[in-house]
Coordinates of C-alpha atoms and ligand atoms in Angstrom, one line a residue:
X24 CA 6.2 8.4 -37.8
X25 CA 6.3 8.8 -34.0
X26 CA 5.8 11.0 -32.1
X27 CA 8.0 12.3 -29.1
X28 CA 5.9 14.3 -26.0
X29 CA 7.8 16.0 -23.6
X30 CA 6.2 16.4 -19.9
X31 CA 7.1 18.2 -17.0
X32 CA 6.2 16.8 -14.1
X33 CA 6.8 17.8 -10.4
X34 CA 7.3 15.4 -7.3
X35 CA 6.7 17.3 -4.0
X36 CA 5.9 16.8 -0.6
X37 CA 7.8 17.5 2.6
X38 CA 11.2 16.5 3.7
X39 CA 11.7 13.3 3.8
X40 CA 9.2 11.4 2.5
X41 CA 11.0 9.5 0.1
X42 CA 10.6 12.0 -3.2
X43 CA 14.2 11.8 -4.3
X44 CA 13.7 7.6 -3.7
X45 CA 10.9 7.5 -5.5
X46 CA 12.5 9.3 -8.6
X47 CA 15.7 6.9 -8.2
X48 CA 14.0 4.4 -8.4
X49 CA 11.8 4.8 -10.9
X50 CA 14.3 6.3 -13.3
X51 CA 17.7 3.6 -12.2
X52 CA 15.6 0.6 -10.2
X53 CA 18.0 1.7 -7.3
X54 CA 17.6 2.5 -3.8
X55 CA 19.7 3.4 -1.1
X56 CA 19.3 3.5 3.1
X57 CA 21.6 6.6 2.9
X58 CA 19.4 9.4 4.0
X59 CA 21.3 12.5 1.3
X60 CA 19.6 15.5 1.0
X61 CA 19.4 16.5 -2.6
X62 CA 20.4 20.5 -2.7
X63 CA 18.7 22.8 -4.8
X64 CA 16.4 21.5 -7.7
X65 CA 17.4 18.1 -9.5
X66 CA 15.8 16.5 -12.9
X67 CA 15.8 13.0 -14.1
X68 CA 14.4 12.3 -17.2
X69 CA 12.4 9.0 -18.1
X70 CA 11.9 7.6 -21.3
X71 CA 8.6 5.6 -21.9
X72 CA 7.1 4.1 -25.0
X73 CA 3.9 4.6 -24.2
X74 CA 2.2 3.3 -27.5
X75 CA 3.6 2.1 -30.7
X76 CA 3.4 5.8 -32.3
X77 CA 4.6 7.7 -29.4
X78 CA 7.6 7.9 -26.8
X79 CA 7.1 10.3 -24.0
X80 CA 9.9 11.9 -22.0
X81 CA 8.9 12.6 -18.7
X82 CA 11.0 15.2 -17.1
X83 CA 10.9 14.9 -13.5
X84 CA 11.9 17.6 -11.0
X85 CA 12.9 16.6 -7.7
X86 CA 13.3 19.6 -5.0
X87 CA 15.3 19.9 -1.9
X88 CA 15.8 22.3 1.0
X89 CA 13.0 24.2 0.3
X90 CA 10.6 21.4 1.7
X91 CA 10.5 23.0 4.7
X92 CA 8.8 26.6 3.7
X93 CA 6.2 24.4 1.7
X94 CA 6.1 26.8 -1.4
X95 CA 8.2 26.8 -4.0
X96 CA 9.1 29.6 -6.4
X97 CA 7.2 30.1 -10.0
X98 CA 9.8 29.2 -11.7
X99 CA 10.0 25.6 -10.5
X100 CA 6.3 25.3 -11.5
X101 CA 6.7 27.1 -14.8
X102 CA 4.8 25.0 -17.7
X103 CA 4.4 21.5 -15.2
X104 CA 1.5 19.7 -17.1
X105 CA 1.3 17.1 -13.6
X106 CA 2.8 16.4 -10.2
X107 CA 3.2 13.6 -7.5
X108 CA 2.5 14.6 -4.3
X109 CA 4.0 12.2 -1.6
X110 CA 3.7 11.9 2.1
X111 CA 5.3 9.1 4.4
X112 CA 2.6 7.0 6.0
X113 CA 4.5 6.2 9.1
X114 CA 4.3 10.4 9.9
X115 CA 0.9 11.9 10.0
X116 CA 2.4 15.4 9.7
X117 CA 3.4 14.6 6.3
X118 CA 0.3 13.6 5.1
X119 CA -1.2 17.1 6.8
X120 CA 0.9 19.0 4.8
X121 CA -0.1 17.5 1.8
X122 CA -3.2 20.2 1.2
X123 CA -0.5 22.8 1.0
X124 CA 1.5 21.5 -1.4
X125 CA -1.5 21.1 -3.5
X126 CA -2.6 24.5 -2.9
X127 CA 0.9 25.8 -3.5
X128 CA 0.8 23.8 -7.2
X129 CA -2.7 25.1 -8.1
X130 CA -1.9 28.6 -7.1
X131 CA 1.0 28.3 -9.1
X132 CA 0.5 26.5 -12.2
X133 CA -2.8 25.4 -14.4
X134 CA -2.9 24.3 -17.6
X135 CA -5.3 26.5 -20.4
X136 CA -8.6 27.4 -19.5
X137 CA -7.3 27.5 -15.5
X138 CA -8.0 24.0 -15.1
X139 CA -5.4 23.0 -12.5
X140 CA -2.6 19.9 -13.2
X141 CA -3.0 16.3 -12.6
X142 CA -1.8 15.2 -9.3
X143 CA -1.6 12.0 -7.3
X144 CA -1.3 11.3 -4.3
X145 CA 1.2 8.5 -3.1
X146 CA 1.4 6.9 0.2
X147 CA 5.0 6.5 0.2
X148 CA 7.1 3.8 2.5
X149 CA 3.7 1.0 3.0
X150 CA 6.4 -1.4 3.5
X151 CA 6.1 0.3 6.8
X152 CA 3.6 0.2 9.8
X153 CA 1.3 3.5 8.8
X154 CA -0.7 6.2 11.0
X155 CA -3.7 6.8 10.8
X156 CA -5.7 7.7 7.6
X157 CA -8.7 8.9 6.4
X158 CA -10.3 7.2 3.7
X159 CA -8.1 7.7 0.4
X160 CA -10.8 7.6 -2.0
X161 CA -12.3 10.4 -0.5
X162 CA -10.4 12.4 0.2
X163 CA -8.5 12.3 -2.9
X164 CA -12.2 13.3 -4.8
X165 CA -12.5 15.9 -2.1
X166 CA -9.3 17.2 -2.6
X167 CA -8.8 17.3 -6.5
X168 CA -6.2 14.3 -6.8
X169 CA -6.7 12.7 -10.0
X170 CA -6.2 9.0 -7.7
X171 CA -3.7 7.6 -5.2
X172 CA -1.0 4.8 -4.9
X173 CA 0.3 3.4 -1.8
X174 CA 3.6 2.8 -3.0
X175 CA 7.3 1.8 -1.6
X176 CA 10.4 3.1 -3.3
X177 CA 12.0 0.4 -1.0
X178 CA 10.1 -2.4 -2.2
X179 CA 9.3 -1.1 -5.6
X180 CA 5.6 -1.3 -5.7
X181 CA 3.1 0.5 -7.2
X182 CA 5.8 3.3 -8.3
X183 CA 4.9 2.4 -12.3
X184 CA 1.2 2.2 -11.8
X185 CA 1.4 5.6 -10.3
X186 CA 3.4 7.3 -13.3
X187 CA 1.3 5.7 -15.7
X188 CA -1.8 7.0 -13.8
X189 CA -0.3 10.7 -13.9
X190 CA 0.5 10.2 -17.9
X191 CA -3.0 9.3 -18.8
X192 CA -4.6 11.8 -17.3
X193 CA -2.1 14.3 -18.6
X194 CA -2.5 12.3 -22.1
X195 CA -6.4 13.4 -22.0
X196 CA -5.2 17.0 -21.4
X197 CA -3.3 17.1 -24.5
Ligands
GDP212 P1 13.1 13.2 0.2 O1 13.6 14.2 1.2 O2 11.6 13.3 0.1 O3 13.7 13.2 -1.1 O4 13.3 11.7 0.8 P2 14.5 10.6 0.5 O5 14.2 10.0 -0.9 O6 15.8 11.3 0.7 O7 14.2 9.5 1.6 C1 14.3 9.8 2.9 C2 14.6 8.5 3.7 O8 13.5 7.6 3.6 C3 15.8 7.7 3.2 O9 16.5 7.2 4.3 C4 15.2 6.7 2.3 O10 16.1 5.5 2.3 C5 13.9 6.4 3.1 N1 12.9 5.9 2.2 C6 12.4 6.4 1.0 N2 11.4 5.7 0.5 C7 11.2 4.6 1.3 C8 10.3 3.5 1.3 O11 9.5 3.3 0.4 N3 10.4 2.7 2.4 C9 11.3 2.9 3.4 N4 11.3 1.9 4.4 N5 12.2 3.9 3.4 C10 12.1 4.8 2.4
MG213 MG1 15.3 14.6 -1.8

């Protein structure tokens, strides 16, 4: 018998940074130039076999317009089990607000026992020249990221290998 998991899981990170990309192409290999501002919430769904016995459906929900206030409402974090947070490594502001978006999810959301949600960190658009960074590593274990992925939505790179990080570690919650 298999079995069938399904996971919510939240992609967020200011305007811009390449979220809705990211999701795209992930979910339809595509990618486009066009900047379009996604409006309102927006879900694409995923379908992995992760292991001979189980498929997962991962349940992705993409946000627009309300990058800017960097909180979201309850509701859009309502029974997440992980999230992506992404910043855009040629703007250093983006990667600034990324402690807010994580302290907006862990306000909002933990699993049982208060233990906050898997999230990790990508380093979106390092087909680009980047800013400045601090070490990754670090501040990732400072920061309560489960691990990071400097990934391109562009290029395609590293955008599997950071899903499949977010699913194990929401696998060992299970
Ligand atoms: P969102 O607001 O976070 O959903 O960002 P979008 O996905 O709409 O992307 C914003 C802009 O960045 C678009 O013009 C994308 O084509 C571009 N973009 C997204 N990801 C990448 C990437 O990995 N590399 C490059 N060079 N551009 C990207
Ligand atoms: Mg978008």
């Amino acid at each position: 018998m298999q079995q069938e998991l399904l996971f919510k899981v939240l992609v967020v990170g200011d305007l811009g940074v390449g979220k809705t990309s990211i999701i795209k192409r992930y979910v339809h290999q595509i990618f486009s130039q066009h900047y379009r501002a996604t409006i309102g919430v927006d879900f694409a769904l995923k379908v992995l076999q992760w292991d001979s016995d189980t498929v997962i459906r991962l349940q992705l929900w993409d946000i627009a317009g309300q990058e800017r206030y960097g909180n979201m409402t309850r509701v859009y974090y309502r029974e997440a089990v992980g999230a992506l947070v992404v910043f855009d490594v040629t703007r250093a502001s983006t990667f600034e607000a990324v402690l807010r978006w994580k302290d907006d999810l862990d306000s909002k959301v933990t699993l049982n026992h208060g233990r906050p949600v898997p999230a990790v960190l990508l380093a979106n658009k390092s087909d680009q020249i980047s800013c400045q960074l601090p070490k990754l590593d670090f501040f990732c274990r400072e920061n309560g990221f489960v691990g990071w992925f400097e990934t391109s939505a562009k290029e395609n790179r590293n955008i599997d290998e950071a899903a499949r990080c977010l699913v194990e570690h929401i696998m060992n919650n299970e």
